[in-house]
XYZ file of C-alpha atoms in Angstrom:
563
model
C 44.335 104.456 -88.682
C 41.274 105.099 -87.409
C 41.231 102.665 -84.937
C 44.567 104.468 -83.436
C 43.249 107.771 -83.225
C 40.629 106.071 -80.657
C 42.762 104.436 -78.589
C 44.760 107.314 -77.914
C 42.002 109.827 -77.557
C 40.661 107.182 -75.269
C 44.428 107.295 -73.091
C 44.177 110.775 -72.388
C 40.616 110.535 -71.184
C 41.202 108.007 -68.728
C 44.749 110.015 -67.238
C 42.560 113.620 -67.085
C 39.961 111.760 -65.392
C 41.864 110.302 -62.939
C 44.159 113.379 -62.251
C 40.606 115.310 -61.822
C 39.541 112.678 -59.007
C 42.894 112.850 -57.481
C 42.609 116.803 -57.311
C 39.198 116.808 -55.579
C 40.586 114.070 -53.368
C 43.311 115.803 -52.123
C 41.086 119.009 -51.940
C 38.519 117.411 -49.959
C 41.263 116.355 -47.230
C 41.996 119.418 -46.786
C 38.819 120.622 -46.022
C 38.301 117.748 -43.789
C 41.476 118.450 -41.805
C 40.112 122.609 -41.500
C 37.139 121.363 -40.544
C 38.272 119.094 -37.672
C 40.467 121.821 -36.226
C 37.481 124.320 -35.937
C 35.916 121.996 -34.517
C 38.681 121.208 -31.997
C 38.970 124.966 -31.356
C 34.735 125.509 -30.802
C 35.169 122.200 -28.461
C 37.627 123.960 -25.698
C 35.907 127.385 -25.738
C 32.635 125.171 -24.841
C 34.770 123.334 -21.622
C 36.274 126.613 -20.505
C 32.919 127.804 -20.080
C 31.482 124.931 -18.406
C 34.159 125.156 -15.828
C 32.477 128.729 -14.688
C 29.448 127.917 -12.794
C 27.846 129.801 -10.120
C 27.642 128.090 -6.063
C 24.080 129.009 -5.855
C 22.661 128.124 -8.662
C 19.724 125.865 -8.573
C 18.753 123.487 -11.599
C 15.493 123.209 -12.551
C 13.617 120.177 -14.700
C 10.493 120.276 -16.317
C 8.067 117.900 -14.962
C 7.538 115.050 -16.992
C 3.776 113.494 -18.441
C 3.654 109.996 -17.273
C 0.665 108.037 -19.243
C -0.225 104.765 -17.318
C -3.127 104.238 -20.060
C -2.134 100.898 -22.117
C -2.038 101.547 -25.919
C -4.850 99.315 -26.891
C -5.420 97.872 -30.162
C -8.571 96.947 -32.020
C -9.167 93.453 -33.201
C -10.881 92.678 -36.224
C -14.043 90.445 -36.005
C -14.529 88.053 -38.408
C -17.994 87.275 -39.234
C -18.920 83.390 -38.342
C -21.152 81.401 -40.862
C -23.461 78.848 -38.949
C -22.659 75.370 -39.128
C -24.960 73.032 -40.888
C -25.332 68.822 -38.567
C -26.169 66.382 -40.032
C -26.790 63.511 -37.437
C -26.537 59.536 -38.938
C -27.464 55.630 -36.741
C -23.731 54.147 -36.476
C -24.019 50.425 -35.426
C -21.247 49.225 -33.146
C -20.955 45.016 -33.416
C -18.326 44.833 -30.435
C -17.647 41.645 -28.285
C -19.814 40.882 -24.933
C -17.873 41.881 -22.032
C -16.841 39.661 -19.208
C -18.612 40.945 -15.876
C -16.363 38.123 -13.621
C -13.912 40.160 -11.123
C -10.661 38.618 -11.557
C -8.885 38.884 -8.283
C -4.728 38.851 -8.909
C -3.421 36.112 -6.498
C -0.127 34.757 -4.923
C 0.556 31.760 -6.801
C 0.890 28.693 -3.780
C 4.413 27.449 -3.528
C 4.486 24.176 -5.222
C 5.030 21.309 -2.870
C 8.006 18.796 -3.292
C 7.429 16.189 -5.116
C 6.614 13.347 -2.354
C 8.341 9.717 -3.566
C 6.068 7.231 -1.863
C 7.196 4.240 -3.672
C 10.538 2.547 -3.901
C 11.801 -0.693 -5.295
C 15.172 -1.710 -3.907
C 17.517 -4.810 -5.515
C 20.568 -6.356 -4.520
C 23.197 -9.206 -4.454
C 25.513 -10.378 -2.071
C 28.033 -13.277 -1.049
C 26.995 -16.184 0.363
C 24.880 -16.311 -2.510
C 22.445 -13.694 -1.550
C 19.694 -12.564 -3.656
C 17.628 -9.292 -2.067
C 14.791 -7.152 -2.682
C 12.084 -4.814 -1.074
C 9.852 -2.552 -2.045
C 7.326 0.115 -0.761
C 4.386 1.403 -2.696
C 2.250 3.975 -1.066
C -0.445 6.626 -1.931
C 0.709 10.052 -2.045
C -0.857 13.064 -0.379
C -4.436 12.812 0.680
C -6.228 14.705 3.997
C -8.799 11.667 4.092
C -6.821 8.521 4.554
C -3.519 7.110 3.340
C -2.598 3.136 2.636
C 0.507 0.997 1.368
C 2.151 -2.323 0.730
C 5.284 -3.375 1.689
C 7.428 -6.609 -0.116
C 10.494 -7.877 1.048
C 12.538 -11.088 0.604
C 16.248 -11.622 1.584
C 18.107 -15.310 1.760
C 21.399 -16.500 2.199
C 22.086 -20.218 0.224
C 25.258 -20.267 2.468
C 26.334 -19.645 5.728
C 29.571 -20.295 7.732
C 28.905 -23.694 8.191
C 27.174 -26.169 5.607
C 23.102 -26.315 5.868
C 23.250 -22.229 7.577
C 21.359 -21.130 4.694
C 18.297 -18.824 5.504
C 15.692 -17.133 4.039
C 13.274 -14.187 5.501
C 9.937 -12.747 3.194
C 7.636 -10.164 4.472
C 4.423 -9.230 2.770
C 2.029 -7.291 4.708
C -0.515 -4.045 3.886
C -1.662 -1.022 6.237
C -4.632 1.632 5.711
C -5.238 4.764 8.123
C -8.823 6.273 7.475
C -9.225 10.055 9.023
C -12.428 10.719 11.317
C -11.988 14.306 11.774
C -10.687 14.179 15.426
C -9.943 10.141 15.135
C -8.217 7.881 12.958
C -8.502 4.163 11.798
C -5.702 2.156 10.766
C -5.376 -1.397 9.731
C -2.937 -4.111 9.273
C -2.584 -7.300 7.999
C 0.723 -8.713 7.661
C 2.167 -12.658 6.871
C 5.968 -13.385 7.344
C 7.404 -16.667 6.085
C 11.027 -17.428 7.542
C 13.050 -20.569 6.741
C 16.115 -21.472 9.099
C 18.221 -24.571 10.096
C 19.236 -26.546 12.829
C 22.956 -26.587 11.873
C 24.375 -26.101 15.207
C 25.659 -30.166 15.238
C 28.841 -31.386 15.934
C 31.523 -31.092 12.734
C 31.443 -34.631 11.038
C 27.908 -35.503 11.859
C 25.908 -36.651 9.460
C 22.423 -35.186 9.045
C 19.380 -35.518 7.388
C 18.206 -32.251 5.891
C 14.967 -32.590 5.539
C 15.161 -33.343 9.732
C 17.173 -30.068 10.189
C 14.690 -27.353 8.438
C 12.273 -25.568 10.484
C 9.925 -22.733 8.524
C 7.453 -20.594 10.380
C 4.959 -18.481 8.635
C 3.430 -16.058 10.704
C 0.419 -14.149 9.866
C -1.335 -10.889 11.630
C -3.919 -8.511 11.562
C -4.408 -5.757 13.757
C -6.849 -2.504 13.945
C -6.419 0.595 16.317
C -8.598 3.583 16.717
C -7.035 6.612 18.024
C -7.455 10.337 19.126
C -5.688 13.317 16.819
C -7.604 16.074 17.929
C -3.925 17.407 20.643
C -6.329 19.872 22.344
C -8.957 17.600 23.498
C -8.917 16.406 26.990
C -8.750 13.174 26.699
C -6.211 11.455 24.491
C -6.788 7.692 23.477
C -5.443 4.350 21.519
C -7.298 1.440 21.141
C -6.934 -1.729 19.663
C -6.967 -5.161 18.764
C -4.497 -7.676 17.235
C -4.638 -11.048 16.005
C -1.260 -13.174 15.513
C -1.113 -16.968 14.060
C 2.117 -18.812 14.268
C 2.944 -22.046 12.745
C 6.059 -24.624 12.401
C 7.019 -27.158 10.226
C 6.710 -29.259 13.026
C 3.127 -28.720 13.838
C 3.409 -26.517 16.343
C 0.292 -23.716 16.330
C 0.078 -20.925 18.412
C -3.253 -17.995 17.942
C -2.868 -15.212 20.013
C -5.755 -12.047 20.511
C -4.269 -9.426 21.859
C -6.452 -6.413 23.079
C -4.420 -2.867 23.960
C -5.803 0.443 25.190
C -4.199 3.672 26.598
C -5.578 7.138 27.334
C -4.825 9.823 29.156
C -7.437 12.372 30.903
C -6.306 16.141 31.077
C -7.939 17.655 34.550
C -6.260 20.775 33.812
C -2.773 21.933 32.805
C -0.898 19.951 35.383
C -3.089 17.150 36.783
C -3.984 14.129 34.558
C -5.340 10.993 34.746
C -4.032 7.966 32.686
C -4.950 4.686 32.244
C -2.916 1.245 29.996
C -4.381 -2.235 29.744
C -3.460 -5.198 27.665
C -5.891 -8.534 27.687
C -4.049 -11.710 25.660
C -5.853 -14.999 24.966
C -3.350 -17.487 23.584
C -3.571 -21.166 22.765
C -0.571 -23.189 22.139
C -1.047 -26.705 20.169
C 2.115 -29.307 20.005
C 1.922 -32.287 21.026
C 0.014 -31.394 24.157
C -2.575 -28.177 24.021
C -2.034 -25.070 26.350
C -4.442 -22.578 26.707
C -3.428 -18.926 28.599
C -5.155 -15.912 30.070
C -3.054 -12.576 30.563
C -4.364 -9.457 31.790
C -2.515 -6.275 32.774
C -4.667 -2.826 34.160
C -2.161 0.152 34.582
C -4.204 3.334 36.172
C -2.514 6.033 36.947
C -1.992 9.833 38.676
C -0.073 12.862 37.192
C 1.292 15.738 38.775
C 3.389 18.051 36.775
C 4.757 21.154 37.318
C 8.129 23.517 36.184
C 9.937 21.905 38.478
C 8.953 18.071 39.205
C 6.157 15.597 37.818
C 4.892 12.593 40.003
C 3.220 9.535 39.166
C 1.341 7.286 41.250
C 0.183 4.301 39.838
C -0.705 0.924 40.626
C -0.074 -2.214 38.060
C -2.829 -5.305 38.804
C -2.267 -8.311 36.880
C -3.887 -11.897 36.669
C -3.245 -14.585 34.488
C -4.042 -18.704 34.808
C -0.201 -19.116 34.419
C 0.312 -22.958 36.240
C 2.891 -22.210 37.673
C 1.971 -20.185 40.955
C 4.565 -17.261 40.763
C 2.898 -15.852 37.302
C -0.551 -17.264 38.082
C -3.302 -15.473 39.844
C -3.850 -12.361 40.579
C -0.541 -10.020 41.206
C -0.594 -6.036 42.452
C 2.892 -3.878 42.412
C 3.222 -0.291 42.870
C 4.023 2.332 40.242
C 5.741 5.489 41.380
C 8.242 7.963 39.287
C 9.235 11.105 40.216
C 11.316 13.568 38.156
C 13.032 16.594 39.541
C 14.096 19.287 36.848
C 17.523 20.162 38.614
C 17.858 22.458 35.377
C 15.245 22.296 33.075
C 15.978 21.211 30.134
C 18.890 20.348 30.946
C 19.774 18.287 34.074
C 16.331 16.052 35.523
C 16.772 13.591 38.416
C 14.478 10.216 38.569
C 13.490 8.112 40.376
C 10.691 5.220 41.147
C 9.534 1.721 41.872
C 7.738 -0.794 40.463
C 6.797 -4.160 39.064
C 4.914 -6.517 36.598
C 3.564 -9.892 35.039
C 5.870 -9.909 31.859
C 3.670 -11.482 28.988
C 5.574 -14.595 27.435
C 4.730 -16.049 23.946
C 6.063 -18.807 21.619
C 5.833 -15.868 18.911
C 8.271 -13.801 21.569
C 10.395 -16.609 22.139
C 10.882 -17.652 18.304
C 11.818 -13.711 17.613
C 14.711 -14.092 19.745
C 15.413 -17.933 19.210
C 14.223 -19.646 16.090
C 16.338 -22.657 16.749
C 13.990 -24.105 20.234
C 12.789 -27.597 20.251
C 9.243 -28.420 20.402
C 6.809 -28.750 23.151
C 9.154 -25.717 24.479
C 7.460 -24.726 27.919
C 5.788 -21.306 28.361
C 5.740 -19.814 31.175
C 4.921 -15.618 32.426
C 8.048 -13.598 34.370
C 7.093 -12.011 37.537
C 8.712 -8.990 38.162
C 8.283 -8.453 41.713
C 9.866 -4.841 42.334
C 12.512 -2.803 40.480
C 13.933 0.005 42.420
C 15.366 2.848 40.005
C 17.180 6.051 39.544
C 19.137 8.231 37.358
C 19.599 11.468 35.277
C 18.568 12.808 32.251
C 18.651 15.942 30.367
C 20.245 18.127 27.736
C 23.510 20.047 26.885
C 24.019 22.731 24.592
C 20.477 21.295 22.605
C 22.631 18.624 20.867
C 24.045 16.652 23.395
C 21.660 14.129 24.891
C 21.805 11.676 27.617
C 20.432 9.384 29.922
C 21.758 7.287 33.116
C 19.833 5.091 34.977
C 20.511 2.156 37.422
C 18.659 -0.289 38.337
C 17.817 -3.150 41.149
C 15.053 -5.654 40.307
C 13.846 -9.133 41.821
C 12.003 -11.833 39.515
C 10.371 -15.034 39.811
C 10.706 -17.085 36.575
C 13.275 -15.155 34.622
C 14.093 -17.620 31.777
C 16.666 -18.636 29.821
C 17.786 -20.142 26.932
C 19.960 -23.220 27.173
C 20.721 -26.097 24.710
C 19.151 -29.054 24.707
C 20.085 -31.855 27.024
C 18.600 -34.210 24.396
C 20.327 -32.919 20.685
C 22.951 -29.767 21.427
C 21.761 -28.209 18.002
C 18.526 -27.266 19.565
C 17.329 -24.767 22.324
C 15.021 -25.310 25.375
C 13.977 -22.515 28.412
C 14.641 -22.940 31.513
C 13.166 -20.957 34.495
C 14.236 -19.434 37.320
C 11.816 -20.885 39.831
C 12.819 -19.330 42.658
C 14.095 -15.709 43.365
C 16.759 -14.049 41.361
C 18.223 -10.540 40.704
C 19.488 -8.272 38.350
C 21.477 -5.308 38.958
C 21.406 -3.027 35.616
C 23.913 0.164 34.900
C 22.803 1.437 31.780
C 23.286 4.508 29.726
C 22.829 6.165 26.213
C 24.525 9.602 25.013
C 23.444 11.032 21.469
C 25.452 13.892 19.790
C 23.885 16.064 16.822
C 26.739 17.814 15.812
C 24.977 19.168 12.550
C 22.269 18.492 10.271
C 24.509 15.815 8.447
C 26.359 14.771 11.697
C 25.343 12.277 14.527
C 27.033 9.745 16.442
C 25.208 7.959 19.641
C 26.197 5.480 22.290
C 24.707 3.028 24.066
C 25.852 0.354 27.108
C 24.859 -2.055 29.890
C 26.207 -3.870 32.736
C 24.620 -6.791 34.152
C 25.061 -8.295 37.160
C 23.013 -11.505 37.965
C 21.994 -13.887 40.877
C 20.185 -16.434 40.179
C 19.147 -20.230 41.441
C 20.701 -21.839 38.259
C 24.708 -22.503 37.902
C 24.654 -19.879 35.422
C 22.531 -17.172 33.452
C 22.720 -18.984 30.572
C 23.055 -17.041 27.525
C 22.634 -14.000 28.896
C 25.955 -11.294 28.667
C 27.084 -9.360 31.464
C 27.562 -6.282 29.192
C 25.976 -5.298 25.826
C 27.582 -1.900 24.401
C 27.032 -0.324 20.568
C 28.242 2.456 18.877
C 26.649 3.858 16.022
C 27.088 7.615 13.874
C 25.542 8.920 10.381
C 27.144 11.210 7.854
C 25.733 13.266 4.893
C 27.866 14.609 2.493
C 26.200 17.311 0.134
C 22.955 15.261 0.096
C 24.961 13.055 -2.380
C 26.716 10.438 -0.474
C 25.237 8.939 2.859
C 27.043 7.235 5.306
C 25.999 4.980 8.171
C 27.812 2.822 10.744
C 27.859 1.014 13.987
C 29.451 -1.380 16.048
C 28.408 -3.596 18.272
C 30.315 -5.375 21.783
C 28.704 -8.074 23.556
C 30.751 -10.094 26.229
C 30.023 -12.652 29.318
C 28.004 -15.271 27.744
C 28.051 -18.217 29.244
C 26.961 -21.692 27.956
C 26.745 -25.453 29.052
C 26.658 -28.526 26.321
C 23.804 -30.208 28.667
C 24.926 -33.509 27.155
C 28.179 -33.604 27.675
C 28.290 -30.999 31.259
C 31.037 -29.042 29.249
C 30.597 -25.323 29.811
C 31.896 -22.752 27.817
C 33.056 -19.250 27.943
C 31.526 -17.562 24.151
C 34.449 -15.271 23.028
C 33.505 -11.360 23.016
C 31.469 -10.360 20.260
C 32.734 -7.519 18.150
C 30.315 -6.569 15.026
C 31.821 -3.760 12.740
C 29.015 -2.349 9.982
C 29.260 0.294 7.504
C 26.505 1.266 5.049
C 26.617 3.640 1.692
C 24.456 4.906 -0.410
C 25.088 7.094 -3.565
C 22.313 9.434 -4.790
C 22.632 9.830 -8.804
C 19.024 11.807 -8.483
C 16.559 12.138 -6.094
C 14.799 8.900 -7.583
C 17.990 6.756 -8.065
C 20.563 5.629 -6.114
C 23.314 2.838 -5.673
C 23.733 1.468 -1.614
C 26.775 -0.876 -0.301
C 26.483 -3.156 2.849
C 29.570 -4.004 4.343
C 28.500 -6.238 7.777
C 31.093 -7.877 10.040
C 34.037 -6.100 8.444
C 36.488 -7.742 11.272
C 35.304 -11.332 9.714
C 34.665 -12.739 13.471
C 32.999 -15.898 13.354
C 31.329 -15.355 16.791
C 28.670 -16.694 17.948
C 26.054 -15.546 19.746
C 24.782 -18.984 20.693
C 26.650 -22.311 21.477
C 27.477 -23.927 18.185
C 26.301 -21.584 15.858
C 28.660 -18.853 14.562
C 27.884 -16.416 12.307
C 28.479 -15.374 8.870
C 31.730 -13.615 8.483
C 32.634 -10.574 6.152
C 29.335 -10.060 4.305
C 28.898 -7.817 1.457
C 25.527 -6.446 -0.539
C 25.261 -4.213 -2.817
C 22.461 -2.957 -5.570
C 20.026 -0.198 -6.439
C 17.306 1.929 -5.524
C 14.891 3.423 -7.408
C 12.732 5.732 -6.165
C 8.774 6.898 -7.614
């Protein structure tokens, strides 16, 4: 009961309190809005009289106090205690330093790695075992030296008994002298070949038909390599031993010297000589004097060079066009029509060709014994031509030629057994007209092809020039691809030999030579490689001699390997 009395006193307090807040609400709006519209009223009097003013009047400001004085403020000082050291010995074990300067350098571009040794194998038809090899010290500024092996042999040939068999062994050192050099050689060839030009169905002993010369050699030369001294020299000495299975011995010392003295930039002085001693042994015993002195005149300038020599030669030849004492004239001149380009020549001279059974044998292995040795005097040649330069990759030379000889020789089969060769000499005077030129084209790097040809045109006291063509011609070009694959070829023409069977007084006609070659070699690396020799591709047994044709399609093939 109670409790209800409270909550409705408690009603009515709440609605009286909150009609008392209304009624002072509402009262104070009105006083607010009375207020604003006094205010309102007050506010236009005030413009009305701000919109009377007076034209004169002046206005009038009170000058105003300007302080330029910064307000400063005092800092408070604090009060500093002194500081109290105490100083201690602090021992420093550190490491000793390195007083070198080290200078930062360009590191050298290393050098390619130089192969200087090779060992090369192969095999080929005509049951044809091969190998060579070169073994040589690499870089050194004080002297260099090497060895060289080789050993190549055919059991078969075209005919039966044309086997053949060719070894080289021979060693070189060069010493360096500062502005000289020394080098030295010594060299020994053994070569097995037989006499198996015979007639078909003969029957032959082959122990009759072998011949096998073993050649040995030694040599030293002393030269110049100082290019801006003034005088420019070689000289030497050789020493050559050649010996048959037939006895035959010939020993040969050959002295050579050439130098050339530079008066000034165009004027020199040159000088060639070449002293041989040889001594032939067969059945009969030949001993031979030859001795050659070349001096000479230079004259050079942008436009033309001259050279006026004179060539003296002696020898104790028996026979008494190469014997005694001989003098010719030496003269070339060369006119540079363009230079470098286009260079007209022209000259005359002559000279005691040297003739040795080593020479001889090079050309001829299959000569007779007791084959007779004899010098070639080459009285005067008369010659001319151009030379010169296109675009700097085309190259060529032309040159024609007139010469007249005493003892030109020839080779000619034997009037006593037609499977061996004899020389026979011109004894009285002959000629020989020559037409000869070369052209060489570099059409790149990897690129080069080249020609070469000759015309000959002989008169002479014999029936014919035995042996010798009328025209000799070869191609020849060289092709790298991508430093992988290399390619090599050449082909060689060789017509207008004429022969005579001196037993029977046949003569015969040799068929034109055509020789087709192609060589390959495939790099794997730089130190190994595969090569392919393809010789006589056309399969023409020609022959370059009477009676003894040659090998027909040969192949080799084998490895390389490179150190």
């Amino acid at each position: 009961m109670n409790n209800m009395k409270i909550y409705k006193l408690a009603i009515t307090s709440f609605l009286l309190l909150a009609l008392s807040v209304n009624v002072w609400a509402q009262d104070d709006k009105d006083k607010e809005k009375e207020r604003e519209k006094e205010e309102a009223e007050a506010e236009d009097k005030g413009l009305k009289k701000l919109l009377i003013f007076e034209k004169e009047a002046v206005l009038e400001l009170p000058t105003a106090v300007r302080k330029y004085e910064k307000i400063s403020f005092e800092k408070d000082v604090e009060e500093k205690e002194p500081l109290d050291y105490e100083f201690s010995d602090v021992e420093l074990l550190l490491p000793d330093v390195d007083m070198k300067v080290k200078v930062p350098v360009i590191r050298p571009a290393e050098l390619p790695k130089l192969y200087g040794n090779y060992v090369k194998a192969g095999f080929g038809n005509y049951v044809t075992p091969y190998f060579e090899s070169y073994f040589n010290n690499k870089r050194n500024d004080r002297f260099m030296y090497g060895v060289h092996a080789k050993h190549l042999s055919s059991q078969r040939g075209p005919v039966e008994h044309s086997g053949v068999s060719e070894n080289v062994l021979s060693a070189y050192g060069k010493y360096f002298l500062g502005s000289a050099a020394l080098t030295g050689r010594l060299g020994y060839n053994r070569n097995m070949y037989n006499f198996y030009g015979f007639q078909p169905g003969t029957i032959v002993d082959r122990d009759t038909i072998r011949q096998v010369f073993n050649i040995f050699s030694a040599s030293a030369l002393l030269e110049n390599t100082d290019k801006d001294a003034a005088l420019d020299y070689k000289a030497g000495v050789d020493y050559f031993r050649l010996d048959d299975r037939f006895d035959a011995v010939e020993n040969e010392v050959l002295g050579r010297i050439s130098s050339s003295y530079k008066i000034d930039d165009n004027k020199f002085i040159d000088f060639k000589g070449v002293y041989s001693n040889s001594r032939r042994t067969d059945s009969v015993a030949q001993s031979r004097n030859y001795l050659l002195l070349q001096p000479g005149f230079l004259l050079t300038n942008e436009n033309y060079s001259v050279r006026l020599g004179i060539n003296t030669a002696w020898s104790n030849d028996t026979l008494d066009a190469s014997g005694g004492v001989k003098v010719y004239p030496d003269i070339e001149v060369n006119y540079h029509f363009i230079p470098g380009q286009l260079t007209f020549f022209g000259g005359l001279t002559g000279q005691l060709e040297r003739n040795v059974l080593r020479t001889f044998v090079h050309e001829n292995p299959w000569l007779i014994s007791d084959v007779p040795l004899n010098h070639t005097n080459k009285t005067l040649e008369i010659f001319a031509g151009a030379k010169g330069n296109v675009f700097e990759k085309l190259n060529y030379n032309a040159r024609v030629s007139y010469a007249t000889y005493q003892n030109l020789w020839f080779f000619a089969n034997s009037a006593v057994d037609s499977s061996q060769f004899t020389i026979l000499y011109d004894h009285g005077n002959s000629t020989v007209l020559n037409i000869a030129g070369d052209v060489s084209y570099d059409l790149s790097q990897r690129l080069r092809v080249g020609a070469k040809a000759n015309i000959f045109n002989y008169s002479v006291n014999l029936d014919q020039p035995w042996h010798r063509p009328t025209f000799t011609g070869s191609i020849n070009g060289s092709y790298n691809l991508q430093d992988k694959i290399f390619f090599n070829t050449d082909i060689y023409y060789i017509s207008g030999i004429t022969a005579r069977n001196f037993m029977t007084g046949e003569d015969f006609n040799l068929p034109s030579i055509i020789d087709l070659n192609l060589k390959t070699e495939y790099r794997f690396s730089s130190a190994f490689s595969a090569f392919l020799e393809v010789n006589n591709i056309l399969s023409r047994n020609y022959q370059r001699y009477l009676y003894y044709p040659v090998r027909g399609i040969n192949v080799l093939g084998g490895l390389t390997y490179s150190f």
